[in-house]
Amino acid sequence: RYVKIMRIIRDYQFVKSSDRGASVAIGNFDGVHLGHQHVIEIAQLWGRNNKSPLGVLTFEPHPRSYFFPDGANFRLMSSEAKATRLNKLNVEKLYELNFNKTLSSLTPFEFADQVISKGLGLRHLVVGKDFCFGKGRSGTVKDLVSLGNSMGFEVTIAELMETEIGQVSSTSIRNALTEGRPKDAAKQLGHWHRIEGPVIGGEQRGRELGYPTANMSLDSLHLPHLGVYAVLVDVLNGEHAGSYNGVASLGVRPMFGENTPNLETFIFDFSGDLYGATLSVALVEFMRPEIKFDTLKKLITQMDQDSLKAREILNSMK
């Protein structure tokens, strides 16, 4: 699908010589928003000038999930969706390190020495000015520069990015999605907010109603405003791989009892089996909240109206 296939490296202690010497942007990169893209661009430019591959250094699970496993779901994207997005940005090496007790216990000096310098052999790091690292987030960008000077890697500190709607941040993007403002989220992301994952088995109700849907789990992801959206759909693999338009319901299906939130997408002008395929569904416009209907007939009438409206919205973008 893409010209280059990004390599994913998950262990800093067993690294091929060809995976060393990169110019790397470091952070969690949840959402891969414009601020993240700016940091990656700086790493890319340095790499071009110094003949180093472009890399991203990140962590799985997200440190916040590791330290607060029972906290609210906050992630804008899964690790797979993040990898898909980074591959589109021509990242060559994704150092997706396992965030565990050992890694989280490293002091700033130990992290710089064992992970950055000796482990991955990085030549250049780009970080945001608010970047912290090491046990208890005790290391600052000033510490990183100092450690780089003594250990032989260079550090560039990137300014935080502002747009017309304020500072770009994952928190601001989450707020926009919570309030049903996917276009405002997209202004900070630099791309549509997408939910990516495999198509899972559903109740088959959509097929009976004349609207067969592709069902996807929202496990561990931040929940956008529940309701119906006009969507763009990329089928990433399988015989039906390609790009489509559609309408999706994100919610708990109130007419059919209490359910776990999921995403049900009806793809326009499509027929075929998508079970097991990986979909990337972009939320383009919030159209209405979830409604509990009295009858199936009323539900189908509303679905007809939703489909017409979503087609109009998506056709107007061409």
PDB file of C-alpha atoms in Angstrom:
ATOM      1  CA  ARG A   1       0.000   0.000   0.000  1.00  0.00           C
ATOM      2  CA  TYR A   2       2.894   2.374   0.759  1.00  0.00           C
ATOM      3  CA  VAL A   3       6.262   2.694  -0.946  1.00  0.00           C
ATOM      4  CA  LYS A   4       8.242   1.960   2.228  1.00  0.00           C
ATOM      5  CA  ILE A   5       7.307  -0.503   4.948  1.00  0.00           C
ATOM      6  CA  MET A   6       8.178   0.785   8.400  1.00  0.00           C
ATOM      7  CA  ARG A   7      10.126  -1.523  10.710  1.00  0.00           C
ATOM      8  CA  ILE A   8       8.823  -1.933  14.262  1.00  0.00           C
ATOM      9  CA  ILE A   9      11.434  -2.553  16.979  1.00  0.00           C
ATOM     10  CA  ARG A  10      10.093  -3.477  20.417  1.00  0.00           C
ATOM     11  CA  ASP A  11      13.209  -4.269  22.470  1.00  0.00           C
ATOM     12  CA  TYR A  12      16.057  -1.824  23.049  1.00  0.00           C
ATOM     13  CA  GLN A  13      18.423  -4.598  24.205  1.00  0.00           C
ATOM     14  CA  PHE A  14      18.393  -6.632  20.988  1.00  0.00           C
ATOM     15  CA  VAL A  15      18.772  -4.225  18.077  1.00  0.00           C
ATOM     16  CA  LYS A  16      20.160  -4.905  14.597  1.00  0.00           C
ATOM     17  CA  SER A  17      23.034  -2.677  13.542  1.00  0.00           C
ATOM     18  CA  SER A  18      20.849  -1.443  10.648  1.00  0.00           C
ATOM     19  CA  ASP A  19      18.310  -0.130  13.175  1.00  0.00           C
ATOM     20  CA  ARG A  20      20.854   2.060  14.975  1.00  0.00           C
ATOM     21  CA  GLY A  21      21.924   5.626  14.178  1.00  0.00           C
ATOM     22  CA  ALA A  22      18.446   7.083  13.607  1.00  0.00           C
ATOM     23  CA  SER A  23      17.143  10.623  13.991  1.00  0.00           C
ATOM     24  CA  VAL A  24      14.157  10.129  16.254  1.00  0.00           C
ATOM     25  CA  ALA A  25      11.093  12.013  17.488  1.00  0.00           C
ATOM     26  CA  ILE A  26      10.208  10.823  20.979  1.00  0.00           C
ATOM     27  CA  GLY A  27       6.838  10.890  22.765  1.00  0.00           C
ATOM     28  CA  ASN A  28       3.509   9.059  23.057  1.00  0.00           C
ATOM     29  CA  PHE A  29       2.098  10.446  19.769  1.00  0.00           C
ATOM     30  CA  ASP A  30      -1.524   9.696  20.651  1.00  0.00           C
ATOM     31  CA  GLY A  31      -3.483  10.918  17.635  1.00  0.00           C
ATOM     32  CA  VAL A  32      -0.329  11.843  15.659  1.00  0.00           C
ATOM     33  CA  HIS A  33      -1.597  15.440  15.587  1.00  0.00           C
ATOM     34  CA  LEU A  34      -0.024  18.502  13.929  1.00  0.00           C
ATOM     35  CA  GLY A  35       2.280  19.079  16.897  1.00  0.00           C
ATOM     36  CA  HIS A  36       3.542  15.500  16.656  1.00  0.00           C
ATOM     37  CA  GLN A  37       3.947  15.841  12.892  1.00  0.00           C
ATOM     38  CA  HIS A  38       6.037  18.997  13.395  1.00  0.00           C
ATOM     39  CA  VAL A  39       8.396  17.134  15.747  1.00  0.00           C
ATOM     40  CA  ILE A  40       8.686  14.274  13.228  1.00  0.00           C
ATOM     41  CA  GLU A  41       9.442  16.740  10.397  1.00  0.00           C
ATOM     42  CA  ILE A  42      12.340  18.219  12.409  1.00  0.00           C
ATOM     43  CA  ALA A  43      13.736  14.710  12.958  1.00  0.00           C
ATOM     44  CA  GLN A  44      13.285  13.949   9.252  1.00  0.00           C
ATOM     45  CA  LEU A  45      15.140  17.087   8.123  1.00  0.00           C
ATOM     46  CA  TRP A  46      18.078  16.388  10.463  1.00  0.00           C
ATOM     47  CA  GLY A  47      18.149  12.803   9.213  1.00  0.00           C
ATOM     48  CA  ARG A  48      18.280  13.902   5.572  1.00  0.00           C
ATOM     49  CA  ASN A  49      21.133  16.309   6.282  1.00  0.00           C
ATOM     50  CA  ASN A  50      23.056  13.714   8.298  1.00  0.00           C
ATOM     51  CA  LYS A  51      22.186  10.546   6.367  1.00  0.00           C
ATOM     52  CA  SER A  52      20.237   9.010   9.254  1.00  0.00           C
ATOM     53  CA  PRO A  53      16.982   7.045   8.992  1.00  0.00           C
ATOM     54  CA  LEU A  54      13.825   8.655  10.383  1.00  0.00           C
ATOM     55  CA  GLY A  55      12.504   7.067  13.551  1.00  0.00           C
ATOM     56  CA  VAL A  56       9.844   7.516  16.214  1.00  0.00           C
ATOM     57  CA  LEU A  57      10.398   6.345  19.795  1.00  0.00           C
ATOM     58  CA  THR A  58       7.200   5.591  21.690  1.00  0.00           C
ATOM     59  CA  PHE A  59       5.861   3.224  24.342  1.00  0.00           C
ATOM     60  CA  GLU A  60       3.255   0.453  24.642  1.00  0.00           C
ATOM     61  CA  PRO A  61       1.210   0.289  26.705  1.00  0.00           C
ATOM     62  CA  HIS A  62       0.822   4.049  27.020  1.00  0.00           C
ATOM     63  CA  PRO A  63       2.494   5.010  30.350  1.00  0.00           C
ATOM     64  CA  ARG A  64      -0.792   6.498  31.573  1.00  0.00           C
ATOM     65  CA  SER A  65      -2.493   3.117  31.029  1.00  0.00           C
ATOM     66  CA  TYR A  66       0.379   1.354  32.789  1.00  0.00           C
ATOM     67  CA  PHE A  67       0.270   3.525  35.902  1.00  0.00           C
ATOM     68  CA  PHE A  68      -3.542   3.902  36.001  1.00  0.00           C
ATOM     69  CA  PRO A  69      -4.939   0.643  34.555  1.00  0.00           C
ATOM     70  CA  ASP A  70      -8.422   1.336  35.934  1.00  0.00           C
ATOM     71  CA  GLY A  71      -8.591   4.913  34.671  1.00  0.00           C
ATOM     72  CA  ALA A  72     -11.020   6.166  32.030  1.00  0.00           C
ATOM     73  CA  ASN A  73     -10.337   5.233  28.396  1.00  0.00           C
ATOM     74  CA  PHE A  74      -8.439   8.122  26.844  1.00  0.00           C
ATOM     75  CA  ARG A  75      -6.559   6.881  23.790  1.00  0.00           C
ATOM     76  CA  LEU A  76      -7.323   8.530  20.467  1.00  0.00           C
ATOM     77  CA  MET A  77      -5.898   5.567  18.575  1.00  0.00           C
ATOM     78  CA  SER A  78      -4.716   2.020  19.069  1.00  0.00           C
ATOM     79  CA  SER A  79      -1.063   1.100  18.593  1.00  0.00           C
ATOM     80  CA  GLU A  80      -1.975  -0.399  15.194  1.00  0.00           C
ATOM     81  CA  ALA A  81      -3.703   2.804  14.068  1.00  0.00           C
ATOM     82  CA  LYS A  82      -0.701   4.828  15.242  1.00  0.00           C
ATOM     83  CA  ALA A  83       1.626   2.606  13.210  1.00  0.00           C
ATOM     84  CA  THR A  84      -0.571   3.040  10.122  1.00  0.00           C
ATOM     85  CA  ARG A  85      -0.447   6.837  10.496  1.00  0.00           C
ATOM     86  CA  LEU A  86       3.315   6.952  11.138  1.00  0.00           C
ATOM     87  CA  ASN A  87       3.949   4.773   8.099  1.00  0.00           C
ATOM     88  CA  LYS A  88       2.075   7.340   6.007  1.00  0.00           C
ATOM     89  CA  LEU A  89       4.519   9.977   7.299  1.00  0.00           C
ATOM     90  CA  ASN A  90       7.458   7.942   5.927  1.00  0.00           C
ATOM     91  CA  VAL A  91       8.780   6.919   9.333  1.00  0.00           C
ATOM     92  CA  GLU A  92      11.325   4.160   8.695  1.00  0.00           C
ATOM     93  CA  LYS A  93      11.878   2.861  12.256  1.00  0.00           C
ATOM     94  CA  LEU A  94       9.206   2.707  14.940  1.00  0.00           C
ATOM     95  CA  TYR A  95      10.837   1.974  18.291  1.00  0.00           C
ATOM     96  CA  GLU A  96       7.703   0.855  20.126  1.00  0.00           C
ATOM     97  CA  LEU A  97       9.233  -0.080  23.461  1.00  0.00           C
ATOM     98  CA  ASN A  98       7.470  -2.293  25.988  1.00  0.00           C
ATOM     99  CA  PHE A  99       6.631   0.009  28.902  1.00  0.00           C
ATOM    100  CA  ASN A 100       7.010  -2.194  31.961  1.00  0.00           C
ATOM    101  CA  LYS A 101       8.409  -2.176  35.502  1.00  0.00           C
ATOM    102  CA  THR A 102      12.013  -2.282  34.309  1.00  0.00           C
ATOM    103  CA  LEU A 103      11.680   0.574  31.812  1.00  0.00           C
ATOM    104  CA  SER A 104       9.567   2.731  34.130  1.00  0.00           C
ATOM    105  CA  SER A 105      12.142   2.351  36.923  1.00  0.00           C
ATOM    106  CA  LEU A 106      15.077   3.744  34.925  1.00  0.00           C
ATOM    107  CA  THR A 107      16.431   7.085  36.149  1.00  0.00           C
ATOM    108  CA  PRO A 108      16.926   9.818  33.534  1.00  0.00           C
ATOM    109  CA  PHE A 109      20.641   8.933  33.360  1.00  0.00           C
ATOM    110  CA  GLU A 110      19.909   5.209  32.999  1.00  0.00           C
ATOM    111  CA  PHE A 111      17.294   5.821  30.304  1.00  0.00           C
ATOM    112  CA  ALA A 112      19.697   7.993  28.291  1.00  0.00           C
ATOM    113  CA  ASP A 113      22.575   5.550  28.783  1.00  0.00           C
ATOM    114  CA  GLN A 114      20.871   2.155  28.444  1.00  0.00           C
ATOM    115  CA  VAL A 115      18.044   2.939  25.999  1.00  0.00           C
ATOM    116  CA  ILE A 116      19.037   5.937  23.863  1.00  0.00           C
ATOM    117  CA  SER A 117      22.808   5.620  23.697  1.00  0.00           C
ATOM    118  CA  LYS A 118      23.876   1.988  24.149  1.00  0.00           C
ATOM    119  CA  GLY A 119      20.587   0.234  23.360  1.00  0.00           C
ATOM    120  CA  LEU A 120      19.223   1.979  20.264  1.00  0.00           C
ATOM    121  CA  GLY A 121      22.340   3.942  19.323  1.00  0.00           C
ATOM    122  CA  LEU A 122      20.322   7.036  18.405  1.00  0.00           C
ATOM    123  CA  ARG A 123      22.163   9.989  16.885  1.00  0.00           C
ATOM    124  CA  HIS A 124      19.538  12.690  17.291  1.00  0.00           C
ATOM    125  CA  LEU A 125      16.401  13.223  19.384  1.00  0.00           C
ATOM    126  CA  VAL A 126      13.591  15.740  18.898  1.00  0.00           C
ATOM    127  CA  VAL A 127      11.323  16.451  21.867  1.00  0.00           C
ATOM    128  CA  GLY A 128       8.668  19.013  22.765  1.00  0.00           C
ATOM    129  CA  LYS A 129       9.711  21.665  25.279  1.00  0.00           C
ATOM    130  CA  ASP A 130       7.441  20.084  27.923  1.00  0.00           C
ATOM    131  CA  PHE A 131       9.006  16.620  27.531  1.00  0.00           C
ATOM    132  CA  CYS A 132       9.840  14.699  30.737  1.00  0.00           C
ATOM    133  CA  PHE A 133      11.525  11.309  31.031  1.00  0.00           C
ATOM    134  CA  GLY A 134      12.887   8.766  33.497  1.00  0.00           C
ATOM    135  CA  LYS A 135      11.481   7.482  36.768  1.00  0.00           C
ATOM    136  CA  GLY A 136       8.799   9.783  38.161  1.00  0.00           C
ATOM    137  CA  ARG A 137       9.124  11.985  35.017  1.00  0.00           C
ATOM    138  CA  SER A 138      12.072  13.560  36.817  1.00  0.00           C
ATOM    139  CA  GLY A 139      14.190  14.296  33.734  1.00  0.00           C
ATOM    140  CA  THR A 140      13.707  17.592  31.852  1.00  0.00           C
ATOM    141  CA  VAL A 141      14.691  18.688  28.347  1.00  0.00           C
ATOM    142  CA  LYS A 142      17.649  20.516  29.914  1.00  0.00           C
ATOM    143  CA  ASP A 143      18.788  17.218  31.455  1.00  0.00           C
ATOM    144  CA  LEU A 144      18.388  15.468  28.093  1.00  0.00           C
ATOM    145  CA  VAL A 145      20.569  18.041  26.326  1.00  0.00           C
ATOM    146  CA  SER A 146      23.240  17.683  29.009  1.00  0.00           C
ATOM    147  CA  LEU A 147      23.162  13.865  28.830  1.00  0.00           C
ATOM    148  CA  GLY A 148      23.336  14.019  25.033  1.00  0.00           C
ATOM    149  CA  ASN A 149      26.434  16.189  25.201  1.00  0.00           C
ATOM    150  CA  SER A 150      28.200  13.631  27.366  1.00  0.00           C
ATOM    151  CA  MET A 151      26.908  10.493  25.608  1.00  0.00           C
ATOM    152  CA  GLY A 152      27.211  11.615  21.991  1.00  0.00           C
ATOM    153  CA  PHE A 153      23.662  12.199  20.782  1.00  0.00           C
ATOM    154  CA  GLU A 154      22.197  15.512  19.672  1.00  0.00           C
ATOM    155  CA  VAL A 155      18.923  16.985  20.992  1.00  0.00           C
ATOM    156  CA  THR A 156      16.533  19.462  19.342  1.00  0.00           C
ATOM    157  CA  ILE A 157      13.750  21.033  21.410  1.00  0.00           C
ATOM    158  CA  ALA A 158      10.583  21.808  19.430  1.00  0.00           C
ATOM    159  CA  GLU A 159       8.208  24.645  20.351  1.00  0.00           C
ATOM    160  CA  LEU A 160       4.606  23.691  21.126  1.00  0.00           C
ATOM    161  CA  MET A 161       2.281  24.303  18.183  1.00  0.00           C
ATOM    162  CA  GLU A 162      -0.619  26.773  18.121  1.00  0.00           C
ATOM    163  CA  THR A 163      -3.537  26.937  15.678  1.00  0.00           C
ATOM    164  CA  GLU A 164      -6.392  29.422  15.320  1.00  0.00           C
ATOM    165  CA  ILE A 165      -8.324  27.377  17.881  1.00  0.00           C
ATOM    166  CA  GLY A 166      -5.540  27.250  20.453  1.00  0.00           C
ATOM    167  CA  GLN A 167      -2.614  25.040  21.398  1.00  0.00           C
ATOM    168  CA  VAL A 168      -2.568  21.676  19.661  1.00  0.00           C
ATOM    169  CA  SER A 169      -2.898  18.868  22.204  1.00  0.00           C
ATOM    170  CA  SER A 170      -4.402  15.408  22.555  1.00  0.00           C
ATOM    171  CA  THR A 171      -6.566  16.766  25.402  1.00  0.00           C
ATOM    172  CA  SER A 172      -8.041  19.496  23.198  1.00  0.00           C
ATOM    173  CA  ILE A 173      -8.735  16.936  20.459  1.00  0.00           C
ATOM    174  CA  ARG A 174     -10.474  14.628  22.946  1.00  0.00           C
ATOM    175  CA  ASN A 175     -12.661  17.528  24.088  1.00  0.00           C
ATOM    176  CA  ALA A 176     -13.685  18.321  20.504  1.00  0.00           C
ATOM    177  CA  LEU A 177     -14.622  14.685  19.868  1.00  0.00           C
ATOM    178  CA  THR A 178     -16.538  14.431  23.161  1.00  0.00           C
ATOM    179  CA  GLU A 179     -18.598  17.438  22.081  1.00  0.00           C
ATOM    180  CA  GLY A 180     -19.310  16.033  18.604  1.00  0.00           C
ATOM    181  CA  ARG A 181     -16.969  18.415  16.750  1.00  0.00           C
ATOM    182  CA  PRO A 182     -14.906  16.106  14.505  1.00  0.00           C
ATOM    183  CA  LYS A 183     -14.012  18.962  12.129  1.00  0.00           C
ATOM    184  CA  ASP A 184     -12.409  20.920  14.979  1.00  0.00           C
ATOM    185  CA  ALA A 185     -10.532  17.774  16.000  1.00  0.00           C
ATOM    186  CA  ALA A 186      -9.341  17.368  12.406  1.00  0.00           C
ATOM    187  CA  LYS A 187      -7.970  20.944  12.374  1.00  0.00           C
ATOM    188  CA  GLN A 188      -5.577  19.960  15.152  1.00  0.00           C
ATOM    189  CA  LEU A 189      -4.916  16.441  13.927  1.00  0.00           C
ATOM    190  CA  GLY A 190      -4.141  17.471  10.358  1.00  0.00           C
ATOM    191  CA  HIS A 191      -6.300  14.505   9.297  1.00  0.00           C
ATOM    192  CA  TRP A 192      -9.705  13.050  10.128  1.00  0.00           C
ATOM    193  CA  HIS A 193     -10.020  11.274  13.463  1.00  0.00           C
ATOM    194  CA  ARG A 194     -10.112   7.597  12.578  1.00  0.00           C
ATOM    195  CA  ILE A 195     -11.152   4.462  14.402  1.00  0.00           C
ATOM    196  CA  GLU A 196      -9.161   1.494  13.141  1.00  0.00           C
ATOM    197  CA  GLY A 197      -9.556  -2.189  13.857  1.00  0.00           C
ATOM    198  CA  PRO A 198     -10.845  -5.559  12.671  1.00  0.00           C
ATOM    199  CA  VAL A 199     -14.477  -6.141  11.721  1.00  0.00           C
ATOM    200  CA  ILE A 200     -16.071  -8.287  14.432  1.00  0.00           C
ATOM    201  CA  GLY A 201     -19.247 -10.361  14.547  1.00  0.00           C
ATOM    202  CA  GLY A 202     -22.457  -8.513  15.410  1.00  0.00           C
ATOM    203  CA  GLU A 203     -26.108  -9.348  16.008  1.00  0.00           C
ATOM    204  CA  GLN A 204     -26.876  -9.338  12.245  1.00  0.00           C
ATOM    205  CA  ARG A 205     -29.747  -6.906  12.894  1.00  0.00           C
ATOM    206  CA  GLY A 206     -28.522  -4.460  10.262  1.00  0.00           C
ATOM    207  CA  ARG A 207     -28.736  -7.107   7.564  1.00  0.00           C
ATOM    208  CA  GLU A 208     -32.344  -7.847   8.530  1.00  0.00           C
ATOM    209  CA  LEU A 209     -33.150  -4.117   8.370  1.00  0.00           C
ATOM    210  CA  GLY A 210     -31.584  -3.724   4.920  1.00  0.00           C
ATOM    211  CA  TYR A 211     -28.505  -1.997   6.356  1.00  0.00           C
ATOM    212  CA  PRO A 212     -25.723  -4.579   6.816  1.00  0.00           C
ATOM    213  CA  THR A 213     -23.022  -2.983   8.962  1.00  0.00           C
ATOM    214  CA  ALA A 214     -19.369  -3.616   9.744  1.00  0.00           C
ATOM    215  CA  ASN A 215     -18.997  -3.737  13.527  1.00  0.00           C
ATOM    216  CA  MET A 216     -15.859  -2.582  15.331  1.00  0.00           C
ATOM    217  CA  SER A 217     -14.850  -2.562  18.981  1.00  0.00           C
ATOM    218  CA  LEU A 218     -14.072   0.700  20.797  1.00  0.00           C
ATOM    219  CA  ASP A 219     -12.215  -1.026  23.654  1.00  0.00           C
ATOM    220  CA  SER A 220      -9.654   1.218  25.415  1.00  0.00           C
ATOM    221  CA  LEU A 221     -10.408   4.150  23.078  1.00  0.00           C
ATOM    222  CA  HIS A 222     -11.707   7.578  24.046  1.00  0.00           C
ATOM    223  CA  LEU A 223     -15.427   7.667  23.174  1.00  0.00           C
ATOM    224  CA  PRO A 224     -16.474  10.468  20.814  1.00  0.00           C
ATOM    225  CA  HIS A 225     -20.002  11.895  21.200  1.00  0.00           C
ATOM    226  CA  LEU A 226     -22.442   9.019  20.743  1.00  0.00           C
ATOM    227  CA  GLY A 227     -24.566   9.285  17.641  1.00  0.00           C
ATOM    228  CA  VAL A 228     -24.610   9.047  13.867  1.00  0.00           C
ATOM    229  CA  TYR A 229     -21.772  10.288  11.642  1.00  0.00           C
ATOM    230  CA  ALA A 230     -21.006  10.727   7.965  1.00  0.00           C
ATOM    231  CA  VAL A 231     -17.811   8.690   7.501  1.00  0.00           C
ATOM    232  CA  LEU A 232     -15.027   7.856   5.085  1.00  0.00           C
ATOM    233  CA  VAL A 233     -14.028   4.197   5.150  1.00  0.00           C
ATOM    234  CA  ASP A 234     -10.711   2.638   4.167  1.00  0.00           C
ATOM    235  CA  VAL A 235     -10.649  -1.157   3.961  1.00  0.00           C
ATOM    236  CA  LEU A 236      -6.961  -1.760   4.633  1.00  0.00           C
ATOM    237  CA  ASN A 237      -6.635  -5.385   3.554  1.00  0.00           C
ATOM    238  CA  GLY A 238      -8.400  -8.291   1.909  1.00  0.00           C
ATOM    239  CA  GLU A 239     -10.200  -8.586  -1.417  1.00  0.00           C
ATOM    240  CA  HIS A 240     -12.286  -5.449  -0.815  1.00  0.00           C
ATOM    241  CA  ALA A 241      -9.321  -3.159   0.030  1.00  0.00           C
ATOM    242  CA  GLY A 242     -10.078   0.401  -1.038  1.00  0.00           C
ATOM    243  CA  SER A 243     -11.785   3.647  -0.044  1.00  0.00           C
ATOM    244  CA  TYR A 244     -15.537   4.103   0.386  1.00  0.00           C
ATOM    245  CA  ASN A 245     -18.175   6.484   1.755  1.00  0.00           C
ATOM    246  CA  GLY A 246     -20.629   5.545   4.456  1.00  0.00           C
ATOM    247  CA  VAL A 247     -22.698   6.358   7.517  1.00  0.00           C
ATOM    248  CA  ALA A 248     -21.893   5.045  10.990  1.00  0.00           C
ATOM    249  CA  SER A 249     -23.613   4.745  14.346  1.00  0.00           C
ATOM    250  CA  LEU A 250     -21.316   5.097  17.330  1.00  0.00           C
ATOM    251  CA  GLY A 251     -23.119   4.032  20.483  1.00  0.00           C
ATOM    252  CA  VAL A 252     -24.962   1.494  22.583  1.00  0.00           C
ATOM    253  CA  ARG A 253     -28.006   0.692  20.363  1.00  0.00           C
ATOM    254  CA  PRO A 254     -30.616   1.806  22.948  1.00  0.00           C
ATOM    255  CA  MET A 255     -33.527   0.173  21.129  1.00  0.00           C
ATOM    256  CA  PHE A 256     -32.036  -3.269  21.810  1.00  0.00           C
ATOM    257  CA  GLY A 257     -31.219  -3.055  25.527  1.00  0.00           C
ATOM    258  CA  GLU A 258     -27.988  -2.231  27.342  1.00  0.00           C
ATOM    259  CA  ASN A 259     -24.950  -2.803  25.154  1.00  0.00           C
ATOM    260  CA  THR A 260     -21.229  -2.075  25.131  1.00  0.00           C
ATOM    261  CA  PRO A 261     -20.501   0.923  22.868  1.00  0.00           C
ATOM    262  CA  ASN A 262     -19.272  -0.023  19.413  1.00  0.00           C
ATOM    263  CA  LEU A 263     -19.046   1.418  15.899  1.00  0.00           C
ATOM    264  CA  GLU A 264     -21.444   0.113  13.243  1.00  0.00           C
ATOM    265  CA  THR A 265     -20.646   1.313   9.723  1.00  0.00           C
ATOM    266  CA  PHE A 266     -22.889   0.988   6.666  1.00  0.00           C
ATOM    267  CA  ILE A 267     -20.798   1.343   3.505  1.00  0.00           C
ATOM    268  CA  PHE A 268     -22.624   2.845   0.534  1.00  0.00           C
ATOM    269  CA  ASP A 269     -22.904   0.872  -2.711  1.00  0.00           C
ATOM    270  CA  PHE A 270     -20.993  -2.090  -1.312  1.00  0.00           C
ATOM    271  CA  SER A 271     -21.607  -5.804  -1.121  1.00  0.00           C
ATOM    272  CA  GLY A 272     -19.179  -8.346   0.242  1.00  0.00           C
ATOM    273  CA  ASP A 273     -17.930 -10.042   3.379  1.00  0.00           C
ATOM    274  CA  LEU A 274     -15.664  -7.884   5.549  1.00  0.00           C
ATOM    275  CA  TYR A 275     -15.337 -10.164   8.613  1.00  0.00           C
ATOM    276  CA  GLY A 276     -11.727 -10.129   9.777  1.00  0.00           C
ATOM    277  CA  ALA A 277     -10.726  -7.264   7.481  1.00  0.00           C
ATOM    278  CA  THR A 278      -9.161  -4.187   9.080  1.00  0.00           C
ATOM    279  CA  LEU A 279     -11.130  -0.965   8.623  1.00  0.00           C
ATOM    280  CA  SER A 280     -10.131   2.635   9.213  1.00  0.00           C
ATOM    281  CA  VAL A 281     -13.267   4.750   9.698  1.00  0.00           C
ATOM    282  CA  ALA A 282     -12.916   8.543   9.607  1.00  0.00           C
ATOM    283  CA  LEU A 283     -15.522  10.593  11.496  1.00  0.00           C
ATOM    284  CA  VAL A 284     -16.328  13.499   9.145  1.00  0.00           C
ATOM    285  CA  GLU A 285     -19.501  15.091  10.512  1.00  0.00           C
ATOM    286  CA  PHE A 286     -21.747  14.452  13.514  1.00  0.00           C
ATOM    287  CA  MET A 287     -25.338  14.321  12.269  1.00  0.00           C
ATOM    288  CA  ARG A 288     -27.538  13.442  15.248  1.00  0.00           C
ATOM    289  CA  PRO A 289     -27.448  11.846  18.713  1.00  0.00           C
ATOM    290  CA  GLU A 290     -28.597   8.289  19.396  1.00  0.00           C
ATOM    291  CA  ILE A 291     -32.377   7.923  19.574  1.00  0.00           C
ATOM    292  CA  LYS A 292     -34.454   5.114  21.073  1.00  0.00           C
ATOM    293  CA  PHE A 293     -37.225   4.373  18.531  1.00  0.00           C
ATOM    294  CA  ASP A 294     -40.641   2.867  19.346  1.00  0.00           C
ATOM    295  CA  THR A 295     -40.755   0.672  16.247  1.00  0.00           C
ATOM    296  CA  LEU A 296     -38.408  -0.868  13.680  1.00  0.00           C
ATOM    297  CA  LYS A 297     -40.278   1.009  10.946  1.00  0.00           C
ATOM    298  CA  LYS A 298     -39.362   4.357  12.529  1.00  0.00           C
ATOM    299  CA  LEU A 299     -35.756   3.215  12.895  1.00  0.00           C
ATOM    300  CA  ILE A 300     -35.540   2.224   9.209  1.00  0.00           C
ATOM    301  CA  THR A 301     -37.119   5.530   8.116  1.00  0.00           C
ATOM    302  CA  GLN A 302     -34.500   7.400  10.158  1.00  0.00           C
ATOM    303  CA  MET A 303     -31.685   5.254   8.717  1.00  0.00           C
ATOM    304  CA  ASP A 304     -32.891   6.125   5.211  1.00  0.00           C
ATOM    305  CA  GLN A 305     -32.746   9.833   6.101  1.00  0.00           C
ATOM    306  CA  ASP A 306     -29.320   9.444   7.725  1.00  0.00           C
ATOM    307  CA  SER A 307     -27.933   7.758   4.614  1.00  0.00           C
ATOM    308  CA  LEU A 308     -29.246  10.504   2.313  1.00  0.00           C
ATOM    309  CA  LYS A 309     -27.803  13.223   4.526  1.00  0.00           C
ATOM    310  CA  ALA A 310     -24.413  11.483   4.832  1.00  0.00           C
ATOM    311  CA  ARG A 311     -24.225  11.076   1.037  1.00  0.00           C
ATOM    312  CA  GLU A 312     -24.916  14.810   0.605  1.00  0.00           C
ATOM    313  CA  ILE A 313     -22.247  15.765   3.155  1.00  0.00           C
ATOM    314  CA  LEU A 314     -19.583  13.507   1.621  1.00  0.00           C
ATOM    315  CA  ASN A 315     -20.453  14.389  -1.977  1.00  0.00           C
ATOM    316  CA  SER A 316     -20.136  18.105  -1.154  1.00  0.00           C
ATOM    317  CA  MET A 317     -16.508  17.513  -0.137  1.00  0.00           C
ATOM    318  CA  LYS A 318     -15.457  16.360  -3.609  1.00  0.00           C
TER     319      LYS A 318
END
